[in-house]
N, CA and C of each residue as an Amber inpcrd file, in Angstrom:
protein
   618
  27.8640000   2.8830000  11.6790000  28.0300000   2.2770000  10.3750000
  29.3160000   2.7760000   9.6910000  29.5910000   4.0440000   9.8330000
  30.8420000   4.6010000   9.2170000  32.0380000   3.9220000   9.8230000
  32.0860000   3.7530000  11.1400000  33.2220000   3.1060000  11.7910000
  33.3420000   1.6330000  11.3600000  32.2030000   0.9870000  11.2120000
  32.2080000  -0.4060000  10.7590000  32.8040000  -0.5340000   9.3710000
  32.4170000   0.3740000   8.4760000  32.9890000   0.3570000   7.1490000
  34.4890000   0.6470000   7.1510000  34.9430000   1.5720000   7.9820000
  36.3300000   1.8940000   8.0960000  37.1530000   0.7240000   8.6340000
  36.6270000   0.0180000   9.6180000  37.2770000  -1.1710000  10.1000000
  37.4730000  -2.2680000   9.0180000  36.4160000  -2.4020000   8.2250000
  36.4920000  -3.4320000   7.1710000  37.5310000  -3.0250000   6.1200000
  37.5680000  -1.6940000   5.7650000  38.5930000  -1.2910000   4.8570000
  40.0000000  -1.6020000   5.3400000  40.2280000  -1.2580000   6.6080000
  41.5080000  -1.4440000   7.2490000  41.9460000  -2.8990000   7.2360000
  40.9920000  -3.8050000   7.4750000  41.3690000  -5.1820000   7.6090000
  41.4200000  -5.9070000   6.2630000  40.4850000  -5.6000000   5.3420000
  40.3660000  -6.3540000   4.1100000  40.7410000  -5.5790000   2.8570000
  40.8290000  -4.2260000   2.9590000  41.1530000  -3.4500000   1.7660000
  39.9460000  -3.0310000   1.0010000  38.9830000  -3.8890000   0.8350000
  37.7550000  -3.5960000   0.0490000  36.5970000  -4.3380000   0.6980000
  35.3950000  -3.9850000   0.3230000  34.1810000  -4.7070000   0.7120000
  33.5250000  -5.2230000  -0.5350000  33.3240000  -6.5480000  -0.6170000
  32.7010000  -7.1680000  -1.7410000  31.1320000  -7.2890000  -1.5750000
  30.7660000  -7.6920000  -0.3220000  29.4130000  -7.8490000  -0.0260000
  29.0520000  -7.1870000   1.3190000  27.9870000  -6.3870000   1.3060000
  27.4820000  -5.7610000   2.5400000  26.1260000  -6.2560000   2.8310000
  25.9100000  -6.8670000   4.0090000  24.6380000  -7.4480000   4.3900000
  24.0360000  -6.6690000   5.5680000  22.8630000  -6.0870000   5.3120000
  22.1410000  -5.3540000   6.3730000  21.0950000  -6.2870000   7.0040000
  21.4380000  -6.7090000   8.2480000  20.5180000  -7.6810000   8.8610000
  20.2250000  -7.2260000  10.3260000  20.4640000  -5.9750000  10.6150000
  20.1380000  -5.4760000  12.0070000  18.7010000  -5.0290000  12.0190000
  17.9150000  -5.5820000  12.9740000  16.5380000  -5.2120000  12.9670000
  15.8350000  -5.6460000  14.2930000  14.9550000  -4.8840000  14.7610000
  14.1650000  -5.2320000  15.9260000  12.7320000  -4.8160000  15.6480000
  11.8090000  -5.3720000  16.4850000  10.3920000  -5.0250000  16.3000000
   9.8600000  -4.4920000  17.5830000   8.8030000  -3.7160000  17.4350000
   7.9950000  -3.2230000  18.5920000   6.5670000  -3.6820000  18.2780000
   6.0480000  -4.7120000  18.9780000   4.7710000  -5.3240000  18.6810000
   3.6910000  -4.6850000  19.5110000   2.5830000  -4.3290000  18.9610000
   1.5090000  -3.7770000  19.7310000   0.7440000  -2.7840000  18.8980000
  -0.4720000  -2.3290000  19.3570000  -1.2110000  -1.3440000  18.5950000
  -0.3730000  -0.0790000  18.4220000  -0.4240000   0.5280000  17.2800000
   0.5070000   1.5900000  16.9000000   0.5550000   2.7090000  18.0130000
  -0.5630000   3.1470000  18.4990000  -0.5730000   4.2580000  19.4750000
  -0.0890000   3.8110000  20.8280000  -0.0050000   2.4730000  21.0820000
   0.4320000   2.0060000  22.3820000   1.9700000   1.8610000  22.4510000
   2.6070000   1.8620000  21.3350000   4.1110000   1.7100000  21.2540000
   4.6980000   3.1270000  21.4360000   5.6290000   3.3440000  22.3830000
   6.2920000   4.6440000  22.5480000   6.9400000   5.0960000  21.2570000
   6.8140000   6.4070000  20.9820000   7.3740000   6.9670000  19.7870000
   8.8120000   6.6340000  19.5220000   9.6230000   6.6590000  20.6320000
  11.0390000   6.3960000  20.4880000  11.3380000   4.9980000  20.0730000
  10.3450000   4.0860000  20.1770000  10.5790000   2.7000000  19.8170000
  10.2920000   2.4650000  18.3170000   9.6760000   3.4300000  17.6540000
   9.3810000   3.3140000  16.2460000  10.6520000   3.8010000  15.4580000
  11.5700000   2.8390000  15.1980000  12.7810000   3.2430000  14.5190000
  13.3810000   2.0840000  13.7370000  14.2880000   2.3780000  12.8380000
  14.9750000   1.3870000  12.0370000  16.4400000   1.7890000  11.8180000
  17.2440000   0.8520000  11.3940000  18.6850000   1.0720000  11.1630000
  19.0890000   0.4410000   9.8470000  19.9990000   1.0570000   9.0530000
  20.5140000   0.4460000   7.8700000  21.8500000   1.0840000   7.5600000
  22.7460000   0.3020000   6.8780000  24.0610000   0.7870000   6.4870000
  24.2420000   0.9320000   5.0010000  23.1630000   1.0000000   4.2160000
  23.2380000   1.0010000   2.7690000  24.0650000   2.1860000   2.2230000
  23.9730000   3.3010000   2.8840000  24.6230000   4.5070000   2.4120000
  26.1620000   4.2540000   2.2480000  26.8200000   3.7540000   3.2940000
  28.2660000   3.5480000   3.2190000  28.6310000   2.4570000   2.2580000
  27.8040000   1.4080000   2.1640000  28.0930000   0.3550000   1.2490000
  27.9890000   0.8120000  -0.1860000  26.9270000   1.5670000  -0.5560000
  26.7660000   2.0260000  -1.9390000  27.8270000   3.0290000  -2.2730000
  28.1800000   3.8650000  -1.3760000  29.2650000   4.8610000  -1.6420000
  30.5290000   4.1770000  -2.0450000  30.8970000   3.0970000  -1.3020000
  32.1360000   2.2870000  -1.5750000  31.9800000   1.5850000  -2.8910000
  30.8470000   0.9110000  -3.1690000  30.6510000   0.1360000  -4.3480000
  30.6740000   1.0370000  -5.6050000  30.1540000   2.2500000  -5.4650000
  30.1600000   3.1890000  -6.5820000  31.6400000   3.6090000  -6.9000000
  32.3970000   3.8550000  -5.8590000  33.8150000   4.2160000  -6.0840000
  34.6090000   3.0830000  -6.6750000  34.2710000   1.8380000  -6.2450000
  35.0200000   0.6670000  -6.6930000  34.5140000   0.1560000  -8.0070000
  33.2160000   0.3410000  -8.2880000  32.6510000  -0.1030000  -9.5610000
  32.0320000  -1.4750000  -9.4710000  31.9780000  -2.0890000  -8.3190000
  31.3810000  -3.3900000  -8.1810000  31.0600000  -3.6420000  -6.7060000
  30.1860000  -4.6550000  -6.4850000  29.8550000  -5.0460000  -5.1420000
  28.3820000  -5.5440000  -5.0570000  28.0540000  -6.1510000  -3.9660000
  26.7010000  -6.6740000  -3.7650000  26.1440000  -6.1800000  -2.3680000
  25.0590000  -5.4810000  -2.4290000  24.3450000  -5.0920000  -1.2100000
  23.1660000  -5.9900000  -0.9930000  23.0880000  -6.6250000   0.1930000
  21.9690000  -7.4870000   0.5540000  21.2130000  -6.8640000   1.6510000
  19.9710000  -6.5120000   1.4470000  19.1180000  -5.9450000   2.4740000
  18.0950000  -6.9530000   2.9290000  18.0160000  -7.2020000   4.2480000
  17.0470000  -8.0950000   4.7880000  15.7850000  -7.3430000   5.1130000
  14.6990000  -7.6540000   4.4490000  13.4010000  -7.0830000   4.7360000
  12.5870000  -8.2520000   5.4530000  11.3780000  -8.5030000   5.0020000
  10.5120000  -9.5040000   5.6010000   9.3340000  -9.6690000   4.6840000
   8.6880000 -10.7760000   4.7920000   7.4030000 -10.9580000   4.0710000
   6.4460000  -9.8350000   4.4730000   6.6230000  -9.3180000   5.7020000
   5.7740000  -8.1900000   6.1690000   6.1590000  -6.8950000   5.4060000
   7.2510000  -6.8970000   4.6920000   7.5820000  -5.7950000   3.7930000
   6.7980000  -5.8220000   2.5150000   6.0540000  -6.8710000   2.3010000
   5.1480000  -7.0050000   1.1290000   3.6450000  -7.1340000   1.5840000
   3.4740000  -7.9030000   2.6900000   2.0980000  -8.1000000   3.1810000
   2.0620000  -7.6620000   4.6240000   1.3930000  -6.5680000   4.9500000
   1.3980000  -6.0490000   6.3020000   0.6560000  -6.8960000   7.3380000
   0.9560000  -6.7370000   8.5780000   0.3190000  -7.4570000   9.6580000
  -0.0350000  -6.4810000  10.7740000  -1.1700000  -6.6570000  11.4530000
  -1.5510000  -5.7630000  12.5790000  -0.5310000  -5.9950000  13.7070000
  -0.4130000  -4.9590000  14.5410000   0.4740000  -4.9350000  15.7020000
   1.9710000  -4.8430000  15.3270000   2.2480000  -4.7410000  14.0240000
   3.6460000  -4.6270000  13.5720000   3.7790000  -3.3550000  12.7610000
   3.1490000  -2.2850000  13.1520000   3.1470000  -1.0460000  12.3320000
   4.5290000  -0.5470000  12.0230000   5.3510000  -0.2830000  13.0380000
   6.6560000   0.2990000  12.8100000   7.5390000  -0.6930000  12.1010000
   7.3740000  -1.9870000  12.4390000   8.1890000  -3.0210000  11.7420000
   7.8080000  -3.0730000  10.2570000   6.5040000  -3.0430000   9.9720000
   6.0540000  -3.0700000   8.5930000   6.5390000  -1.8130000   7.8800000
   6.4800000  -0.6710000   8.5150000   7.0160000   0.5840000   7.9020000
   8.4610000   0.4180000   7.5280000   9.2600000  -0.1020000   8.4600000
  10.6880000  -0.2830000   8.2020000  10.9510000  -1.2490000   7.0630000
  10.1960000  -2.3400000   7.1020000  10.4730000  -3.3910000   6.0790000
   9.9470000  -3.0490000   4.6970000   8.7540000  -2.3140000   4.6610000
   8.3130000  -1.7840000   3.3500000   9.3440000  -0.8100000   2.8880000
   9.9420000   0.0040000   3.8120000  10.9430000   0.9400000   3.4300000
  12.2240000   0.3120000   2.8710000  12.5890000  -0.8460000   3.4520000
  13.7230000  -1.5510000   2.9120000  13.4970000  -2.0140000   1.4970000
  12.2990000  -2.5250000   1.2280000  11.9500000  -2.9740000  -0.1150000
  11.9380000  -1.8170000  -1.1120000  11.4260000  -0.6810000  -0.6520000
  11.4050000   0.5070000  -1.5430000  12.8060000   1.0980000  -1.7650000
  13.6340000   1.0730000  -0.7000000  14.9920000   1.5150000  -0.7690000
  15.7810000   0.7170000  -1.8490000  15.6440000  -0.6050000  -1.7310000
  16.3800000  -1.4780000  -2.6710000  15.8770000  -1.2420000  -4.0850000
  14.6020000  -1.1200000  -4.2470000  14.0740000  -0.8880000  -5.6140000
  14.6110000   0.4510000  -6.1770000  14.6190000   1.4830000  -5.3300000
  15.1240000   2.7850000  -5.8340000  16.6160000   2.7050000  -6.1900000
  17.4040000   2.0150000  -5.3880000  18.8130000   1.8680000  -5.6280000
  19.0630000   1.1130000  -6.9780000  18.2950000   0.0550000  -7.2120000
  18.4080000  -0.6550000  -8.4760000  18.0280000   0.2430000  -9.6670000
  17.0230000   1.1050000  -9.5040000  16.6930000   1.9860000 -10.6000000
  17.8320000   2.9810000 -10.8790000  18.4990000   3.4800000  -9.8440000
  19.5900000   4.4060000 -10.0370000  20.7710000   3.6860000 -10.7540000
  21.0160000   2.5000000 -10.4000000  22.0760000   1.7230000 -11.0690000
  21.7520000   1.4930000 -12.5510000  20.4750000   1.1940000 -12.8430000
  20.0830000   0.9960000 -14.2260000  20.2000000   2.2790000 -15.0210000
  19.8450000   3.4330000 -14.4090000  19.9240000   4.6940000 -15.1000000
  21.3840000   5.0720000 -15.4340000  22.2670000   4.6040000 -14.5820000
  23.7220000   4.8570000 -14.8090000  24.4180000   3.7420000 -15.5970000
  23.6810000   2.7990000 -16.0380000  24.2050000   1.6120000 -16.8720000
  25.2440000   0.9340000 -16.0840000  25.0730000   0.7220000 -14.7710000
  25.9910000  -0.0460000 -13.9740000  25.4940000  -1.4360000 -13.7630000
  26.2850000  -2.3930000 -14.1680000  25.8180000  -3.8040000 -14.1430000
  26.5630000  -4.6490000 -13.1410000  27.6610000  -4.1130000 -12.5650000
  28.4850000  -4.9330000 -11.6580000  28.1960000  -4.6000000 -10.1710000
  27.2020000  -3.7210000  -9.9100000  26.7880000  -3.5120000  -8.5230000
  25.3730000  -4.0890000  -8.4190000  25.1220000  -4.9120000  -7.4780000
  23.8610000  -5.5770000  -7.3040000  23.2080000  -5.2740000  -5.9850000
  21.9030000  -5.1150000  -5.9780000  21.1510000  -4.8740000  -4.6880000
  20.0820000  -5.9890000  -4.6320000  20.2170000  -6.7360000  -3.5570000
  19.3300000  -7.8740000  -3.3300000  18.4410000  -7.5910000  -2.1000000
  17.1590000  -7.9450000  -2.2230000  16.2170000  -7.8280000  -1.1000000
  15.7760000  -9.2560000  -0.6930000  16.0390000  -9.6210000   0.5420000
  15.6080000 -10.9160000   1.0520000  14.4510000 -10.7320000   2.0510000
  13.3630000 -11.4580000   1.8320000  12.1630000 -11.3240000   2.5890000
  11.8090000 -12.6810000   3.2290000  12.3010000 -12.8940000   4.4930000
  12.0050000 -14.1640000   5.1430000  10.5930000 -14.2120000   5.7420000
  10.0840000 -15.4570000   5.8160000   8.9420000 -15.6580000   6.6750000
   9.4440000 -15.7110000   8.1570000   8.5250000 -15.9920000   9.0950000
   8.9630000 -16.0750000  10.4610000   9.9150000 -17.2760000  10.6310000
  11.0330000 -17.0870000  11.4040000  11.9440000 -18.0970000  11.6240000
  12.1390000 -18.4030000  13.0980000  12.6470000 -19.5580000  13.4220000
  12.8330000 -19.9920000  14.7870000  14.1400000 -19.4290000  15.3370000
  14.0600000 -18.1680000  15.7250000  15.2530000 -17.4300000  16.2650000
  14.8300000 -16.7420000  17.5820000  15.7330000 -15.9310000  18.1110000
  15.4240000 -15.1680000  19.3260000  14.7080000 -13.8520000  19.0630000
  14.2680000 -13.6470000  17.7940000  13.6980000 -12.3530000  17.4160000
  12.5200000 -12.0140000  18.3560000  11.5950000 -12.9310000  18.5130000
  10.4080000 -12.5690000  19.2830000  10.6950000 -12.4480000  20.7850000
  11.6480000 -13.2360000  21.2360000  12.1020000 -13.1210000  22.6540000
  12.6520000 -11.7210000  22.9730000  13.2750000 -11.0740000  22.0340000
  13.9700000  -9.7910000  22.2240000  13.1520000  -8.6270000  21.7180000
  12.0220000  -8.8490000  21.0880000  11.2040000  -7.7430000  20.5290000
  10.6230000  -6.8780000  21.5930000  10.4230000  -5.5950000  21.2770000
   9.5610000  -4.7930000  22.1460000   8.1680000  -5.2750000  21.9990000
   7.3960000  -5.2260000  23.0990000   6.0670000  -5.8300000  23.0600000
   5.1670000  -5.0980000  24.0120000   4.0760000  -4.5490000  23.4620000
   3.1530000  -3.7290000  24.1930000   1.7400000  -4.2590000  24.0900000
   1.6360000  -5.5720000  23.7840000   0.3340000  -6.2100000  23.6480000
  -0.2360000  -6.7330000  24.9720000   0.6700000  -6.9170000  26.0090000
   0.2670000  -7.5490000  27.2040000   0.2560000  -9.0240000  27.1080000
   0.7770000  -9.5380000  25.9830000   0.8530000 -10.9820000  25.7500000
   2.2610000 -11.3610000  25.3460000   2.5980000 -12.6350000  25.4820000
   3.9510000 -13.0530000  25.0820000   4.0960000 -12.8530000  23.5750000
   5.3200000 -12.4840000  23.1310000   5.5800000 -12.3370000  21.7200000
   5.6680000 -13.7210000  21.0460000   4.8980000 -13.9050000  20.0270000
   4.8840000 -15.2070000  19.3190000   4.9750000 -14.9450000  17.8300000
   5.6100000 -15.9090000  17.1020000   5.7560000 -15.7310000  15.6510000
   4.4150000 -15.9370000  14.9440000   4.2960000 -15.3370000  13.7470000
   3.1300000 -15.5640000  12.8570000   3.4380000 -16.8530000  12.1470000
   2.6440000 -17.8890000  12.3270000   2.9420000 -19.1770000  11.6980000
   2.7440000 -19.0600000  10.1560000   3.4610000 -19.9840000   9.4490000
   4.3850000 -21.0130000   9.9110000   5.7880000 -20.4440000  10.1540000
   6.5750000 -21.1490000  10.9190000   7.9490000 -20.7480000  11.1820000
   8.8930000 -21.6950000  10.4280000  10.0850000 -21.1980000  10.1600000
  11.0810000 -21.9410000   9.3800000  12.4360000 -21.9960000  10.1090000
  13.2380000 -22.9980000   9.7510000  14.5980000 -23.1120000  10.2610000
  15.4420000 -21.9670000   9.6260000  16.1510000 -21.1910000  10.4630000
  16.9410000 -20.0540000   9.9160000  17.9090000 -20.4800000   8.8420000
  18.2880000 -21.7830000   8.8070000  19.2560000 -22.2350000   7.7800000
  18.7080000 -22.0400000   6.3870000  17.3900000 -22.0020000   6.2340000
  16.7690000 -21.7500000   4.9240000  17.2300000 -20.4390000   4.3900000
  17.2170000 -19.3800000   5.2280000  17.6180000 -18.0580000   4.7780000
  19.1090000 -17.9390000   4.7140000  19.8700000 -18.6060000   5.6450000
  21.3250000 -18.5610000   5.6230000  21.8220000 -19.1110000   4.3100000
  21.3190000 -20.2160000   3.8810000  21.7020000 -20.8450000   2.6040000
  21.4980000 -19.8760000   1.4150000  20.3240000 -19.2410000   1.4440000
  20.0520000 -18.3050000   0.3060000  20.9670000 -17.0790000   0.3750000
  21.3480000 -16.5790000   1.5260000  22.2540000 -15.4690000   1.6370000
  23.6090000 -15.8280000   1.0290000  24.0870000 -17.0500000   1.3090000
  25.3540000 -17.4370000   0.7600000  25.2510000 -17.5470000  -0.7610000
  24.1580000 -18.0470000  -1.2690000  23.9490000 -18.1200000  -2.6970000
  23.9930000 -16.7180000  -3.4100000  23.4010000 -15.7640000  -2.6890000
  23.3080000 -14.4250000  -3.3060000  24.6410000 -13.7420000  -3.4000000
  25.6020000 -14.1270000  -2.6180000  26.9510000 -13.5300000  -2.6780000
  27.6190000 -13.8700000  -4.0050000  27.2590000 -14.9730000  -4.6140000
  27.8910000 -15.3770000  -5.8680000  26.9070000 -15.3220000  -7.0410000
  25.5770000 -15.3830000  -6.7000000  24.5810000 -15.3120000  -7.7850000
  23.4590000 -14.3450000  -7.3270000  23.7000000 -13.0050000  -7.3880000
  22.7130000 -12.0450000  -6.8760000  21.3670000 -12.1600000  -7.6030000
  20.2700000 -11.9160000  -6.8420000  18.9180000 -11.7990000  -7.3640000
  18.2730000 -10.5140000  -6.8230000  17.3560000  -9.9000000  -7.5210000
  16.7490000  -8.6980000  -7.0290000  15.9400000  -8.9150000  -5.7640000
  14.9810000  -9.8520000  -5.7830000  14.1230000 -10.1170000  -4.6270000
  14.0160000 -11.5940000  -4.4220000  14.0700000 -12.0370000  -3.1360000
  13.9380000 -13.4180000  -2.7820000  13.0640000 -13.5490000  -1.5380000
  12.0950000 -14.4090000  -1.5590000  11.3320000 -14.7130000  -0.3820000
  11.7840000 -16.0970000   0.1320000  12.1780000 -16.1920000   1.4100000
  12.5950000 -17.4210000   1.9640000  11.5000000 -17.9990000   2.8620000
  11.2390000 -19.2790000   2.7160000  10.0930000 -19.9400000   3.3600000
   9.0380000 -20.2040000   2.2680000   8.7870000 -21.4300000   1.9720000
   7.9560000 -21.8280000   0.8450000   6.6060000 -21.1040000   0.8170000
   5.9450000 -21.0930000   1.9450000   4.5800000 -20.5240000   1.9880000
   4.5900000 -18.9650000   1.7410000   5.7210000 -18.3560000   2.0480000
   5.8230000 -16.9260000   1.7750000   5.7290000 -16.5950000   0.2980000
   6.3120000 -17.4630000  -0.5150000   6.2720000 -17.2870000  -1.9530000
   4.8110000 -17.3920000  -2.4520000   4.0830000 -18.4040000  -1.8770000
   2.6890000 -18.5180000  -2.3230000   1.8510000 -17.3200000  -1.8430000
   2.0710000 -16.9070000  -0.6020000   1.3480000 -15.7540000  -0.0890000
   1.5450000 -14.5540000  -0.9720000   2.8060000 -14.3210000  -1.3800000
   3.1030000 -13.1440000  -2.2340000   2.3890000 -13.2360000  -3.5720000
   2.3540000 -14.3990000  -4.1470000   1.6830000 -14.5950000  -5.4730000
   0.2020000 -14.3260000  -5.2680000  -0.4160000 -14.8990000  -4.3060000
  -1.8280000 -14.7020000  -4.0580000  -2.1750000 -13.2290000  -3.6560000
  -1.2210000 -12.5920000  -2.9450000  -1.4310000 -11.2450000  -2.5320000
  -1.4760000 -10.3250000  -3.7840000  -0.7190000 -10.5690000  -4.7770000
  -0.7980000  -9.8080000  -6.0080000  -2.1200000  -9.9990000  -6.7170000
  -2.6740000 -11.2010000  -6.6130000  -3.9330000 -11.5490000  -7.2900000
  -5.1590000 -11.0370000  -6.4650000  -5.1220000 -11.1800000  -5.1520000
  -6.2550000 -10.8090000  -4.3580000  -5.7250000 -10.2710000  -2.9870000
  -5.2210000  -9.0680000  -3.0190000  -4.6190000  -8.4800000  -1.8510000
  -5.4960000  -8.3460000  -0.6470000  -6.7660000  -8.0090000  -0.8490000
  -7.6780000  -7.8410000   0.2640000  -7.9230000  -9.1270000   1.0350000
  -8.0500000 -10.2100000   0.3170000  -8.2330000 -11.5160000   0.9500000
  -7.0450000 -11.9740000   1.7600000  -5.8670000 -11.8490000   1.1980000
  -4.6700000 -12.2670000   1.8750000  -4.3520000 -11.4300000   3.1040000
  -4.5750000 -10.0770000   2.9780000  -4.3380000  -9.1840000   4.1250000
  -5.3410000  -9.5030000   5.2210000  -6.5510000  -9.8150000   4.9020000
  -7.5610000 -10.2260000   5.8710000  -7.1060000 -11.4840000   6.6250000
  -6.5550000 -12.4300000   5.7940000  -6.1100000 -13.6810000   6.4040000
  -4.9740000 -13.4520000   7.3560000  -3.9890000 -12.6080000   6.9040000
  -2.8180000 -12.3030000   7.6920000  -3.2960000 -11.6030000   9.0220000
  -4.2530000 -10.6920000   8.9150000  -4.7340000  -9.9980000  10.0740000
  -5.4070000 -10.9390000  11.0570000  -6.2520000 -11.8160000  10.6440000
  -6.8880000 -12.7730000  11.5170000  -5.9140000 -13.7260000  12.1650000
  -4.9230000 -14.2310000  11.3710000  -3.9400000 -15.1620000  11.9230000
  -3.0600000 -14.4910000  12.9620000  -2.6480000 -13.2660000  12.7130000
  -1.7840000 -12.5450000  13.6530000  -2.5900000 -12.2530000  14.9330000
  -3.8450000 -11.8250000  14.8740000  -4.6370000 -11.4960000  16.0270000
  -4.8730000 -12.7560000  16.8360000  -5.2150000 -13.8590000  16.1720000
  -5.5000000 -15.1000000  16.9040000  -4.2450000 -15.5720000  17.6750000
  -3.0880000 -15.4880000  17.0650000  -1.8510000 -15.9890000  17.6900000
  -1.2440000 -15.0390000  18.7350000  -1.2170000 -13.7420000  18.3760000
  -0.5660000 -12.7480000  19.1900000  -1.4910000 -12.2250000  20.3320000
  -2.7450000 -12.1110000  20.0910000  -3.6060000 -11.4870000  21.0880000
  -4.5390000 -12.4710000  21.7570000  -5.1570000 -13.3810000  21.0210000
  -6.1410000 -14.2530000  21.6080000  -5.5440000 -15.4830000  22.2660000
  -4.4340000 -15.9910000  21.7420000  -3.9570000 -17.2930000  22.2200000
  -2.6750000 -17.1720000  23.0830000  -1.9170000 -16.1000000  22.9060000
  -0.6260000 -15.9700000  23.6670000  -0.9190000 -15.7540000  25.1510000
   0.0240000 -16.2140000  25.9590000  -0.0630000 -16.0640000  27.3850000
   0.1400000 -14.6080000  27.8380000  -0.4300000 -14.2070000  28.9740000
  -0.1760000 -12.8390000  29.4460000   1.3130000 -12.6050000  29.7070000
   1.7950000 -11.3670000  29.4880000   3.1800000 -11.0360000  29.7190000
   3.3180000  -9.5460000  29.9540000   4.3220000  -9.0750000  30.7190000
   4.4710000  -7.6350000  30.9610000   4.9330000  -6.9140000  29.6620000
   4.6320000  -5.6350000  29.5860000   5.0190000  -4.8030000  28.4550000
   6.5090000  -4.5460000  28.5620000   7.2250000  -4.4880000  27.4630000
   8.6770000  -4.2680000  27.4400000   9.1260000  -3.6420000  26.1130000
  10.2330000  -2.8890000  26.2020000  10.8440000  -2.3410000  24.9950000
  11.8310000  -3.2850000  24.3680000  12.0510000  -4.4700000  25.0340000
  12.9820000  -5.4250000  24.4850000  14.3700000  -4.8560000  24.3280000
  14.9930000  -5.1680000  23.1860000  16.3730000  -4.7250000  22.9410000
  16.3800000  -3.4780000  22.0270000  15.2790000  -2.7530000  21.8810000
  15.2310000  -1.6320000  20.9590000  16.2670000  -0.5600000  21.3000000
  16.4520000  -0.2800000  22.5900000  17.3340000   0.7830000  23.0480000
  18.6680000   0.3000000  23.5210000  18.7850000  -0.9660000  23.9270000
  20.0650000  -1.5060000  24.3520000  20.0140000  -3.0390000  24.2650000
  21.1870000  -3.6430000  23.9930000  21.2190000  -5.0930000  23.8750000
  21.2320000  -5.6820000  25.2880000  20.7270000  -6.8790000  25.4080000
  20.6070000  -7.5350000  26.6660000  21.2200000  -8.9460000  26.6320000
């Protein structure tokens, strides 16, 4: 991350927007996933250090709806995404305490999208990796990310049903989490085709 920031400084002189979108998943019962696969990556430290020195900038952290509403078999992913939500909240609090208004921290929480995410995920369920329905076109989130570079918002959920789930989760968390649990189990464990266990691209790109 430090080298990436240095390269950006060399080429552009400053950084206006830093987008953290690196993420992988290890799907499976928590104790079945190897400990070394339970990990996360972010570059917020270098971005905020630069923004603080410069006095302005926008940090965009990609979390997930699972960062608000947990799902079984996604324990380390949920931990990472809940962590991203908390990190962004804490950074915004620090900025408010220092009366800084020209540095923005945005948290984007997509629903499942039609990407290669599940193809490359670590998977210890013994079944093919499948998204938790419904899935959305990635362009939905891409469009919102572009908007945030010029009109920052604190938190955004992309994918219409995700917004509804979040509202209902606040009103009746137990019911929504039970629904998420049953939907995930049905699709990932009961309906998915058998497949070998794999660490995916957690340790190296393929």
